[in-house]
């Protein structure tokens, strides 16, 4: 798979990924990671956890990945067609405020996305998704209907989905991603947090 370090992109094969994850009891994979702030935050707060940020846009990852951090990797990949090297690496998968094809993937139950989630999560891995009202609105869904739709599709795919939580401006302000901060001061500062467990 393609690893971004600043302006450079290098390949990392399955054996190297397995050796890297073997160094950590837990590995978090953050899909649609954007500028990498979440990955930098988690890897700094939890040095014993491996954190892998994935985004389809290499340019987004450039600044966060410039400094090499032992327990963080930045991968350029489409979450709808995740690389085989990520198979069974994650104990936790996170998705913060997806838009574009990633959000559409959740709203349509895109087979590539669902298959990728199943492949990336090791048995019993958790998945938490935060969907924001503005992005859902642009995709033609209300916050409530959009989150119900995603919940239903995840259940259909065999995931156990727990109760959802509503996030307001104060929650968004505290959440350590760049997009959360923007949303907190935006026109519609609401989001839904969906917790699930992969089969
Ligand atoms: C609204 S931004 C959120 C970024 C970050 N999670 C945050 O909270 O600051 C959505 C991100 O999803 C990424 N994205 C959209 N479709 C994707 C896909 N199919 N695969 C991977 N990343 C995708 C975009 O490139 C963008 O960085």
GROMACS .gro file of C-alpha atoms and ligand atoms in nm:
model
  226
    1UNK     CA    1   0.000   0.000   0.000
    2UNK     CA    2   0.104   0.360  -0.051
    3UNK     CA    3   0.247   0.538   0.254
    4UNK     CA    4   0.279   0.916   0.250
    5UNK     CA    5   0.574   1.090   0.418
    6UNK     CA    6   0.546   1.457   0.332
    7UNK     CA    7   0.599   1.489  -0.043
    8UNK     CA    8   0.720   1.130  -0.073
    9UNK     CA    9   0.511   0.822  -0.133
   10UNK     CA   10   0.657   0.476  -0.069
   11UNK     CA   11   0.521   0.124  -0.087
   12UNK     CA   12   0.475  -0.089   0.223
   13UNK     CA   13   0.405  -0.458   0.169
   14UNK     CA   14   0.189  -0.694   0.374
   15UNK     CA   15   0.483  -0.836   0.574
   16UNK     CA   16   0.606  -0.489   0.668
   17UNK     CA   17   0.255  -0.383   0.773
   18UNK     CA   18   0.216  -0.700   0.983
   19UNK     CA   19   0.555  -0.636   1.150
   20UNK     CA   20   0.452  -0.277   1.225
   21UNK     CA   21   0.113  -0.369   1.375
   22UNK     CA   22   0.271  -0.652   1.579
   23UNK     CA   23   0.434  -0.376   1.785
   24UNK     CA   24   0.095  -0.260   1.916
   25UNK     CA   25  -0.184  -0.429   2.110
   26UNK     CA   26  -0.437  -0.203   1.943
   27UNK     CA   27  -0.443  -0.045   1.601
   28UNK     CA   28  -0.685   0.227   1.499
   29UNK     CA   29  -0.761   0.286   1.131
   30UNK     CA   30  -0.914   0.627   1.060
   31UNK     CA   31  -1.088   0.640   0.721
   32UNK     CA   32  -1.119   0.977   0.543
   33UNK     CA   33  -0.862   1.115   0.785
   34UNK     CA   34  -0.821   1.450   0.605
   35UNK     CA   35  -0.528   1.657   0.732
   36UNK     CA   36  -0.424   1.388   0.981
   37UNK     CA   37  -0.489   1.588   1.297
   38UNK     CA   38  -0.686   1.301   1.454
   39UNK     CA   39  -0.403   1.055   1.385
   40UNK     CA   40  -0.144   1.290   1.531
   41UNK     CA   41  -0.361   1.346   1.836
   42UNK     CA   42  -0.426   0.976   1.904
   43UNK     CA   43  -0.070   0.864   1.834
   44UNK     CA   44   0.062   1.134   2.069
   45UNK     CA   45  -0.187   1.056   2.347
   46UNK     CA   46  -0.149   0.677   2.320
   47UNK     CA   47   0.209   0.583   2.232
   48UNK     CA   48   0.125   0.213   2.277
   49UNK     CA   49  -0.141   0.225   2.005
   50UNK     CA   50  -0.071   0.213   1.631
   51UNK     CA   51  -0.274   0.467   1.436
   52UNK     CA   52  -0.324   0.454   1.059
   53UNK     CA   53  -0.489   0.742   0.876
   54UNK     CA   54  -0.632   0.670   0.531
   55UNK     CA   55  -0.737   0.932   0.279
   56UNK     CA   56  -0.800   0.923  -0.093
   57UNK     CA   57  -0.618   1.254  -0.136
   58UNK     CA   58  -0.240   1.238  -0.078
   59UNK     CA   59  -0.212   1.618  -0.066
   60UNK     CA   60  -0.435   1.624   0.246
   61UNK     CA   61  -0.185   1.402   0.428
   62UNK     CA   62   0.130   1.587   0.332
   63UNK     CA   63   0.182   1.819   0.629
   64UNK     CA   64   0.081   1.577   0.905
   65UNK     CA   65   0.302   1.302   0.760
   66UNK     CA   66   0.615   1.515   0.716
   67UNK     CA   67   0.750   1.426   1.058
   68UNK     CA   68   0.788   1.050   1.099
   69UNK     CA   69   0.611   0.931   1.415
   70UNK     CA   70   0.686   0.575   1.526
   71UNK     CA   71   0.323   0.474   1.589
   72UNK     CA   72   0.151   0.659   1.303
   73UNK     CA   73   0.115   0.576   0.934
   74UNK     CA   74  -0.057   0.776   0.662
   75UNK     CA   75  -0.196   0.573   0.374
   76UNK     CA   76  -0.329   0.708   0.047
   77UNK     CA   77  -0.615   0.482  -0.057
   78UNK     CA   78  -0.981   0.483  -0.150
   79UNK     CA   79  -1.191   0.361   0.142
   80UNK     CA   80  -1.423   0.197  -0.111
   81UNK     CA   81  -1.137  -0.028  -0.227
   82UNK     CA   82  -0.900  -0.062   0.067
   83UNK     CA   83  -0.562  -0.225   0.004
   84UNK     CA   84  -0.519  -0.592   0.100
   85UNK     CA   85  -0.224  -0.493   0.321
   86UNK     CA   86  -0.477  -0.351   0.572
   87UNK     CA   87  -0.657  -0.684   0.613
   88UNK     CA   88  -0.726  -0.767   0.977
   89UNK     CA   89  -0.501  -0.493   1.113
   90UNK     CA   90  -0.761  -0.284   1.296
   91UNK     CA   91  -0.898  -0.328   1.647
   92UNK     CA   92  -1.087   0.001   1.598
   93UNK     CA   93  -1.204   0.177   1.284
   94UNK     CA   94  -1.306   0.543   1.300
   95UNK     CA   95  -1.469   0.771   1.044
   96UNK     CA   96  -1.501   1.140   1.126
   97UNK     CA   97  -1.741   1.356   0.924
   98UNK     CA   98  -1.715   1.184   0.587
   99UNK     CA   99  -1.816   1.359   0.269
  100UNK     CA  100  -1.804   1.276  -0.103
  101UNK     CA  101  -1.773   0.915  -0.208
  102UNK     CA  102  -1.704   0.798   0.149
  103UNK     CA  103  -2.032   0.943   0.278
  104UNK     CA  104  -2.218   0.813  -0.028
  105UNK     CA  105  -2.060   0.475   0.037
  106UNK     CA  106  -2.218   0.463   0.383
  107UNK     CA  107  -2.554   0.593   0.257
  108UNK     CA  108  -2.576   0.336  -0.022
  109UNK     CA  109  -2.410   0.042   0.151
  110UNK     CA  110  -2.136   0.040  -0.114
  111UNK     CA  111  -2.018  -0.324  -0.138
  112UNK     CA  112  -1.651  -0.224  -0.160
  113UNK     CA  113  -1.677  -0.015   0.155
  114UNK     CA  114  -1.863  -0.283   0.352
  115UNK     CA  115  -1.626  -0.556   0.234
  116UNK     CA  116  -1.329  -0.336   0.325
  117UNK     CA  117  -1.463  -0.268   0.674
  118UNK     CA  118  -1.512  -0.641   0.728
  119UNK     CA  119  -1.162  -0.715   0.600
  120UNK     CA  120  -0.978  -0.442   0.789
  121UNK     CA  121  -1.138  -0.511   1.127
  122UNK     CA  122  -0.999  -0.802   1.322
  123UNK     CA  123  -1.273  -1.013   1.494
  124UNK     CA  124  -1.487  -0.793   1.718
  125UNK     CA  125  -1.327  -0.467   1.605
  126UNK     CA  126  -1.527  -0.156   1.683
  127UNK     CA  127  -1.640   0.097   1.425
  128UNK     CA  128  -1.739   0.450   1.516
  129UNK     CA  129  -1.871   0.693   1.262
  130UNK     CA  130  -1.955   1.058   1.312
  131UNK     CA  131  -2.187   1.198   1.046
  132UNK     CA  132  -2.253   1.571   1.032
  133UNK     CA  133  -2.579   1.739   0.940
  134UNK     CA  134  -2.433   1.966   0.669
  135UNK     CA  135  -2.271   1.685   0.469
  136UNK     CA  136  -2.586   1.472   0.499
  137UNK     CA  137  -2.796   1.772   0.387
  138UNK     CA  138  -2.579   1.817   0.077
  139UNK     CA  139  -2.629   1.448   0.002
  140UNK     CA  140  -3.007   1.495   0.031
  141UNK     CA  141  -3.062   1.353   0.379
  142UNK     CA  142  -3.165   1.498   0.714
  143UNK     CA  143  -2.940   1.415   1.006
  144UNK     CA  144  -3.198   1.177   1.150
  145UNK     CA  145  -3.293   1.001   0.825
  146UNK     CA  146  -2.931   0.977   0.708
  147UNK     CA  147  -2.809   0.826   1.031
  148UNK     CA  148  -3.102   0.582   1.039
  149UNK     CA  149  -3.019   0.479   0.684
  150UNK     CA  150  -2.652   0.417   0.766
  151UNK     CA  151  -2.747   0.228   1.083
  152UNK     CA  152  -2.986   0.005   0.888
  153UNK     CA  153  -2.731  -0.072   0.618
  154UNK     CA  154  -2.464  -0.155   0.877
  155UNK     CA  155  -2.708  -0.390   1.055
  156UNK     CA  156  -2.795  -0.552   0.721
  157UNK     CA  157  -2.424  -0.607   0.667
  158UNK     CA  158  -2.407  -0.801   0.995
  159UNK     CA  159  -2.265  -0.535   1.227
  160UNK     CA  160  -2.400  -0.490   1.577
  161UNK     CA  161  -2.498  -0.123   1.602
  162UNK     CA  162  -2.547   0.036   1.944
  163UNK     CA  163  -2.754   0.341   2.033
  164UNK     CA  164  -2.660   0.662   1.850
  165UNK     CA  165  -2.561   0.988   2.021
  166UNK     CA  166  -2.625   1.344   1.906
  167UNK     CA  167  -2.327   1.579   1.912
  168UNK     CA  168  -2.376   1.954   1.945
  169UNK     CA  169  -2.140   2.252   1.910
  170UNK     CA  170  -1.967   2.198   2.245
  171UNK     CA  171  -1.897   1.830   2.164
  172UNK     CA  172  -1.770   1.921   1.818
  173UNK     CA  173  -1.547   2.191   1.959
  174UNK     CA  174  -1.380   1.935   2.185
  175UNK     CA  175  -1.341   1.665   1.918
  176UNK     CA  176  -0.978   1.659   1.797
  177UNK     CA  177  -1.027   1.687   1.421
  178UNK     CA  178  -1.001   1.992   1.200
  179UNK     CA  179  -1.344   1.934   1.050
  180UNK     CA  180  -1.510   1.908   1.392
  181UNK     CA  181  -1.379   2.255   1.484
  182UNK     CA  182  -1.508   2.400   1.156
  183UNK     CA  183  -1.848   2.243   1.206
  184UNK     CA  184  -1.873   2.365   1.565
  185UNK     CA  185  -1.876   2.725   1.440
  186UNK     CA  186  -2.066   2.655   1.117
  187UNK     CA  187  -2.428   2.692   1.012
  188UNK     CA  188  -2.550   2.354   1.136
  189UNK     CA  189  -2.330   2.235   1.423
  190UNK     CA  190  -2.490   1.893   1.471
  191UNK     CA  191  -2.362   1.543   1.415
  192UNK     CA  192  -2.457   1.185   1.499
  193UNK     CA  193  -2.217   0.934   1.652
  194UNK     CA  194  -2.283   0.574   1.547
  195UNK     CA  195  -2.109   0.297   1.741
  196UNK     CA  196  -2.089  -0.050   1.592
  197UNK     CA  197  -1.903  -0.376   1.631
  198UNK     CA  198  -1.778  -0.570   1.330
  199UNK     CA  199  -1.869  -0.938   1.315
  200LIG     C1  200  -1.491   1.652   0.568
  200LIG     S1  201  -1.332   1.581   0.550
  200LIG     C2  202  -1.306   1.519   0.718
  200LIG     C3  203  -1.159   1.502   0.745
  200LIG     C4  204  -1.126   1.455   0.888
  200LIG     N1  205  -1.183   1.325   0.915
  200LIG     C5  206  -1.168   1.556   0.991
  200LIG     O1  207  -1.260   1.527   1.069
  200LIG     O2  208  -1.108   1.665   0.994
  200LIG     C6  209  -1.368   1.428   0.460
  200LIG     C7  210  -1.242   1.355   0.413
  200LIG     O3  211  -1.284   1.231   0.353
  200LIG     C8  212  -1.195   1.205   0.245
  200LIG     N2  213  -1.260   1.109   0.155
  200LIG     C9  214  -1.371   1.129   0.080
  200LIG     N3  215  -1.399   1.018   0.009
  200LIG    C10  216  -1.304   0.925   0.043
  200LIG    C11  217  -1.280   0.792   0.003
  200LIG     N4  218  -1.357   0.729  -0.085
  200LIG     N5  219  -1.174   0.727   0.058
  200LIG    C12  220  -1.092   0.788   0.148
  200LIG     N6  221  -1.110   0.916   0.188
  200LIG    C13  222  -1.215   0.984   0.136
  200LIG    C14  223  -1.171   1.342   0.183
  200LIG     O4  224  -1.054   1.343   0.101
  200LIG    C15  225  -1.162   1.429   0.308
  200LIG     O5  226  -1.028   1.440   0.351
   0.00000   0.00000   0.00000
